[in-house]
Tab-separated table of C-alpha atoms in Angstrom:
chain	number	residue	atom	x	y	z
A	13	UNK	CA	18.778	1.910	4.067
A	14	UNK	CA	15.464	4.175	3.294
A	15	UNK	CA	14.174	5.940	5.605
A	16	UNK	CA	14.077	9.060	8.027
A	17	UNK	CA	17.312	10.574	8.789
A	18	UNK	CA	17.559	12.952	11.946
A	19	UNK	CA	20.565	15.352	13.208
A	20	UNK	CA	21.625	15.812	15.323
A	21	UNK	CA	20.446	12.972	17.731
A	22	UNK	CA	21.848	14.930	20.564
A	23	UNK	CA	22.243	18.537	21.865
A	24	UNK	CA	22.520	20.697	24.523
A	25	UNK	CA	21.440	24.158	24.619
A	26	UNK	CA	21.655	27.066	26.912
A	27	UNK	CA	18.374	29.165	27.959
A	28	UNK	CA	18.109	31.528	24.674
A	29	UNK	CA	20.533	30.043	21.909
A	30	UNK	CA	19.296	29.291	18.418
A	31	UNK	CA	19.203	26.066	16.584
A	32	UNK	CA	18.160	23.775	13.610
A	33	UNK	CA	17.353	20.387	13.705
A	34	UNK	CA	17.763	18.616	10.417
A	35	UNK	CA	15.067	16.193	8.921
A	36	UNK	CA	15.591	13.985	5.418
A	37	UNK	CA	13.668	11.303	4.086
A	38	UNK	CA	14.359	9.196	0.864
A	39	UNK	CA	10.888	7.902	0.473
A	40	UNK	CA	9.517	9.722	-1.915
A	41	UNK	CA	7.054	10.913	0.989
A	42	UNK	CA	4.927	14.074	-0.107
A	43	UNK	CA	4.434	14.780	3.947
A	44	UNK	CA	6.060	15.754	6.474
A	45	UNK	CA	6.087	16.182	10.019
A	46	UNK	CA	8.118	17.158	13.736
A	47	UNK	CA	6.587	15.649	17.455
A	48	UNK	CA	7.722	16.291	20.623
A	49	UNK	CA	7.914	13.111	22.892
A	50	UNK	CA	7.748	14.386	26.683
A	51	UNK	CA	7.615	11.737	29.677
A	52	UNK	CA	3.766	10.584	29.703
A	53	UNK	CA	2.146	12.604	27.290
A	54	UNK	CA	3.074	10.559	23.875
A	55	UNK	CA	3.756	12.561	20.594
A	56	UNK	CA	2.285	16.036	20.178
A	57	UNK	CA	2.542	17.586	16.707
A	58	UNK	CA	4.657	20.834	16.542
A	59	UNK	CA	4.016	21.944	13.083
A	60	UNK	CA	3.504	19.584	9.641
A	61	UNK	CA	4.036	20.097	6.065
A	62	UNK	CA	1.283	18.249	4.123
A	63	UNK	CA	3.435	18.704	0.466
A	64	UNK	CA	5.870	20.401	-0.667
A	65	UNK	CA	5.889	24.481	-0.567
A	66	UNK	CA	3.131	24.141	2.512
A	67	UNK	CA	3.555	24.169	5.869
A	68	UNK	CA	1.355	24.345	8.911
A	69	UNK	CA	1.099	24.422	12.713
A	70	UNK	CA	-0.171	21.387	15.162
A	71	UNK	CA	-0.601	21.556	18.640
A	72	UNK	CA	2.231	22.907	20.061
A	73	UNK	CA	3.842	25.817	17.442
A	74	UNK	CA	4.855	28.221	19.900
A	75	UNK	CA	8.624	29.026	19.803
A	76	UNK	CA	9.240	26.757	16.731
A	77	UNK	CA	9.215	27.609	13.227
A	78	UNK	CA	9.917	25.109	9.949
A	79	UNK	CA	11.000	25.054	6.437
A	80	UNK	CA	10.098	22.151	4.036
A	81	UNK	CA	12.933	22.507	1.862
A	82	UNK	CA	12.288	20.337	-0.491
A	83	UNK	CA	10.562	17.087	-0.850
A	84	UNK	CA	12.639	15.176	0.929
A	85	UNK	CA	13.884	17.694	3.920
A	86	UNK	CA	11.766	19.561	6.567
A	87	UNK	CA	13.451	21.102	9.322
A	88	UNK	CA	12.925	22.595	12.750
A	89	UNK	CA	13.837	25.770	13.689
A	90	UNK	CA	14.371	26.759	17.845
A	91	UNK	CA	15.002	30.885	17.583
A	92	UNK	CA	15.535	31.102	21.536
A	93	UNK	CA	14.893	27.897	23.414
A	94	UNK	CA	13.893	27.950	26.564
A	95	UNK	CA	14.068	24.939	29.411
A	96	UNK	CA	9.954	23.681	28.444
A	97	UNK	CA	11.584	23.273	24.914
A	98	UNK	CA	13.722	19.780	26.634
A	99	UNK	CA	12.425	16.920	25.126
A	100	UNK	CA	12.846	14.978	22.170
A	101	UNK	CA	12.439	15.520	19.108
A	102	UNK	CA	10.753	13.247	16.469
A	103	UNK	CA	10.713	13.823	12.588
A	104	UNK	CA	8.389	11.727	10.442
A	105	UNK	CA	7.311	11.055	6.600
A	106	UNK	CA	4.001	9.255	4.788
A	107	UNK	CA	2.676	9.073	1.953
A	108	UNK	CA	-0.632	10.847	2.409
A	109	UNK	CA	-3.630	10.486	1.712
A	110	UNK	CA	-4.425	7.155	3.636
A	111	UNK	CA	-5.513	4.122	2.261
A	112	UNK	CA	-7.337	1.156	3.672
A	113	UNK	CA	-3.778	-0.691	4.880
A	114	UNK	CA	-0.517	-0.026	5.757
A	115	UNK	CA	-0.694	3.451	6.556
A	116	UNK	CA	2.035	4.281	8.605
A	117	UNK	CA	4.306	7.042	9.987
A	118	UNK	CA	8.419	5.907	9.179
A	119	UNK	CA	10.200	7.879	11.920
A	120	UNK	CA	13.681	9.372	12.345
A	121	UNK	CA	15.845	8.147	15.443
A	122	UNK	CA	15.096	11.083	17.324
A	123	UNK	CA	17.075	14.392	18.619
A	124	UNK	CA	17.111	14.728	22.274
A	125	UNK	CA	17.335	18.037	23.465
A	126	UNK	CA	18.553	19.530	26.851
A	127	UNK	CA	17.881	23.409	27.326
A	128	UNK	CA	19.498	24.632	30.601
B	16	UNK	CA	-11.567	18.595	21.575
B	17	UNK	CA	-9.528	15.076	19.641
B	18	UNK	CA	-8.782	12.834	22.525
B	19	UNK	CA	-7.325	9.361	22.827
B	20	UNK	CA	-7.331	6.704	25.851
B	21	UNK	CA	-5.618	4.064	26.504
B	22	UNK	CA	-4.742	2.157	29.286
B	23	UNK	CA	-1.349	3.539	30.932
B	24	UNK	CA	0.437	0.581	31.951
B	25	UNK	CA	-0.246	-3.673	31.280
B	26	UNK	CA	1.622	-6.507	32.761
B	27	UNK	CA	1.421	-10.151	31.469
B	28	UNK	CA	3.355	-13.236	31.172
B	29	UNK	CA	5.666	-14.650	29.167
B	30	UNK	CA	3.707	-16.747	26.611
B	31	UNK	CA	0.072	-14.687	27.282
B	32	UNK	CA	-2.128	-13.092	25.515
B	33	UNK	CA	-2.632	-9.296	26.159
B	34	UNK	CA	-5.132	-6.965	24.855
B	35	UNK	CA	-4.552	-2.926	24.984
B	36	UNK	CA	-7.753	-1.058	24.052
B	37	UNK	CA	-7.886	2.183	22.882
B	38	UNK	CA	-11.001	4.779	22.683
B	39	UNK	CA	-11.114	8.389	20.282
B	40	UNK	CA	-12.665	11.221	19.999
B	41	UNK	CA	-11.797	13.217	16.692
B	42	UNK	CA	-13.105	14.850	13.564
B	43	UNK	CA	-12.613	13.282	10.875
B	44	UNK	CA	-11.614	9.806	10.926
B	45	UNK	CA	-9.977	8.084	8.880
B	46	UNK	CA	-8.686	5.298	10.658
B	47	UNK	CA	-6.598	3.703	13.586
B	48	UNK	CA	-2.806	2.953	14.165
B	49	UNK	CA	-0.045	1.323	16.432
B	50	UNK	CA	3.041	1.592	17.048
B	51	UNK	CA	5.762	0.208	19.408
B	52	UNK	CA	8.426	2.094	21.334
B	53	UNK	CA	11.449	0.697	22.937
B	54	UNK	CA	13.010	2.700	25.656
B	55	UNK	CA	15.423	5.296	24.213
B	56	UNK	CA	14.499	4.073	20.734
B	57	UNK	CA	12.027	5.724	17.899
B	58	UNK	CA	8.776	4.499	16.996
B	59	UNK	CA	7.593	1.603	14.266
B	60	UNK	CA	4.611	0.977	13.154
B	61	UNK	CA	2.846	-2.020	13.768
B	62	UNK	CA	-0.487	-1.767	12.262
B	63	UNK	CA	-3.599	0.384	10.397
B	64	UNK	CA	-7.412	-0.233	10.629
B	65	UNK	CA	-9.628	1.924	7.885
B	66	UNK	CA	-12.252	-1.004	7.972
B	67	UNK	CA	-14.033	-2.277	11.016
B	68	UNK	CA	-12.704	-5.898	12.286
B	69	UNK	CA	-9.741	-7.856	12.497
B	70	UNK	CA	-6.203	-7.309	10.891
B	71	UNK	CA	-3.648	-9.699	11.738
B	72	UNK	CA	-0.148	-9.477	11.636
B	73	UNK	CA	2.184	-12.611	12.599
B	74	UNK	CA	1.752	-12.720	16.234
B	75	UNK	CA	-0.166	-8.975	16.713
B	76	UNK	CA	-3.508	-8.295	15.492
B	77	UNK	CA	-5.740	-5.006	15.223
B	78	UNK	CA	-9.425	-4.316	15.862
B	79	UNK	CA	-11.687	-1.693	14.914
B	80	UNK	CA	-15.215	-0.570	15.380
B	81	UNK	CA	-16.215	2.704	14.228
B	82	UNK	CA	-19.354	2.710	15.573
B	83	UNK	CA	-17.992	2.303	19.063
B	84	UNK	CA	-15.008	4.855	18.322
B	85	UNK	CA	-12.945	1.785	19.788
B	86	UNK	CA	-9.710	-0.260	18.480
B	87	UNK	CA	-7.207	-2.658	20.284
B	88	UNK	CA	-4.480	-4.208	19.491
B	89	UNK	CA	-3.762	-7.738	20.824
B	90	UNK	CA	-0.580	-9.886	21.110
B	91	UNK	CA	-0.166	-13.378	21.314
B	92	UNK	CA	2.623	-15.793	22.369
B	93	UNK	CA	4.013	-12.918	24.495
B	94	UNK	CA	7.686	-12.787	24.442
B	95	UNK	CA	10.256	-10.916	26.792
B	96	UNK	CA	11.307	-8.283	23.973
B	97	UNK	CA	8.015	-7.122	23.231
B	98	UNK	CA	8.312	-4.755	26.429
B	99	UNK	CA	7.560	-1.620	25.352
B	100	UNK	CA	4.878	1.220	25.107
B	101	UNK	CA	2.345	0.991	22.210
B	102	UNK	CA	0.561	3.940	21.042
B	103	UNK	CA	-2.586	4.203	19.332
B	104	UNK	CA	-3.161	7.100	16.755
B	105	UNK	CA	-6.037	8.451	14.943
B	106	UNK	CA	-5.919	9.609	11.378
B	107	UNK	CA	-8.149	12.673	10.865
B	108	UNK	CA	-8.535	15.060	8.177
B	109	UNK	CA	-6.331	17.789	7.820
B	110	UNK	CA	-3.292	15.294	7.185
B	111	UNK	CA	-2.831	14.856	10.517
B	112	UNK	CA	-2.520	12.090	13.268
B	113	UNK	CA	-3.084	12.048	16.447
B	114	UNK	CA	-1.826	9.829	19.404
B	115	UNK	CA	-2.560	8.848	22.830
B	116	UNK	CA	-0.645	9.029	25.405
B	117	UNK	CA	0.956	5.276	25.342
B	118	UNK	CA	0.356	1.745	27.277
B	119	UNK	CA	3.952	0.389	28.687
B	120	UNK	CA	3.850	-3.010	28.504
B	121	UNK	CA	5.535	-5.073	30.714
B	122	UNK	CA	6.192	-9.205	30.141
B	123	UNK	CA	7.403	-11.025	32.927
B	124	UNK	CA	9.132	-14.576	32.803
């Protein structure tokens, strides 16, 4: 089925390990983005990547880093995570710009992320 | 700053109407979404508003007034499994959207 492909959906980390969470759509989407979903606060952007070879940051960069790949992947890089850095993890594709209808984020199942 | 509001929490009945408003503050607008969330599961999109008035979708519908910076999305014939939290997001410039912070709905029998 098309859509937004997310691994892994789960992990646990300990305070100051590295890792990559994997993002691939099959859309045809030229952007690109990851959210963090914490209890109450909804979806905050942690960095985007509008097409592909750009990349920039959202609202909450700090202590992530990403890589648009190619057109279809755009991962999400944790170089030392530490325990504000549980949450999960949302990846996302659309086709920007936006038109008058329809336009919608497709998201990825989601990676949910323990850091102890 | 780019704010959104939205009620955090809505109960109703089986078989009701309920309406979940949303107000924004951004730069840049391009339009309004929604989408539902199940617990545990990812988000879907429900619905997009560039225009001002009424989109309808099967049993939700979508409102929009730009001059009032105010949307909300309404659902008829209310039905157990659409318990869930809806979000409304603003599309602003700078390829970006922005949510708020979510409305759990809850539909008793």
């Amino acid at each position: 089925n098309a859509g937004v492909t997310q691994t892994p959906k789960f992990q646990v980390l300990k305070t100051g390990q590295s890792m990559t969470l994997q993002c691939a759509q099959d859309m045809n989407h030229n952007s690109m983005y990851w959210y963090r979903q914490d209890p109450g606060m909804g979806l905050r952007l942690i960095y985007y990547s509008a097409s592909e070879g750009t990349t920039d940051k959202g609202e909450v960069p700090n202590g992530y880093n990403v890589s648009r790949l190619n057109k279809r992947e755009f991962s999400l890089r944790l170089e030392s995570a530490a325990p504000s850095q549980t949450s999960v993890y949302f990846c996302a594709s659309i086709d920007y710009p936006p038109g008058q209808s329809n336009y919608g984020y497709t998201f990825g199942s989601g990676t949910r992320l323990t850091v102890v | 700053g780019q704010s959104l509001e939205q009620p955090s929490e809505v109960t109703a009945v089986e078989g009701a109407i309920v309406q979940i408003n949303c107000t924004y503050q951004t730069s840049g607008f391009y339009g309004l979404s929604w989408y539902q969330q199940h617990d545990g599961g990812a988000p879907t999109f429900l619905s997009y508003n560039a225009l001002d008035g009424l989109e309808e979708t099967g049993r939700f519908s979508s409102f929009l007034s730009r001059s009032d910076s105010y949307g909300y999305l309404l659902l008829q014939e209310l039905q157990m499994k659409d318990s869930a939290s809806y979000f409304c997001a603003a599309t602003t410039g700078g390829f970006k959207t922005i949510f708020g912070a979510g409305t759990r709905l809850f539909v008793k029998a």
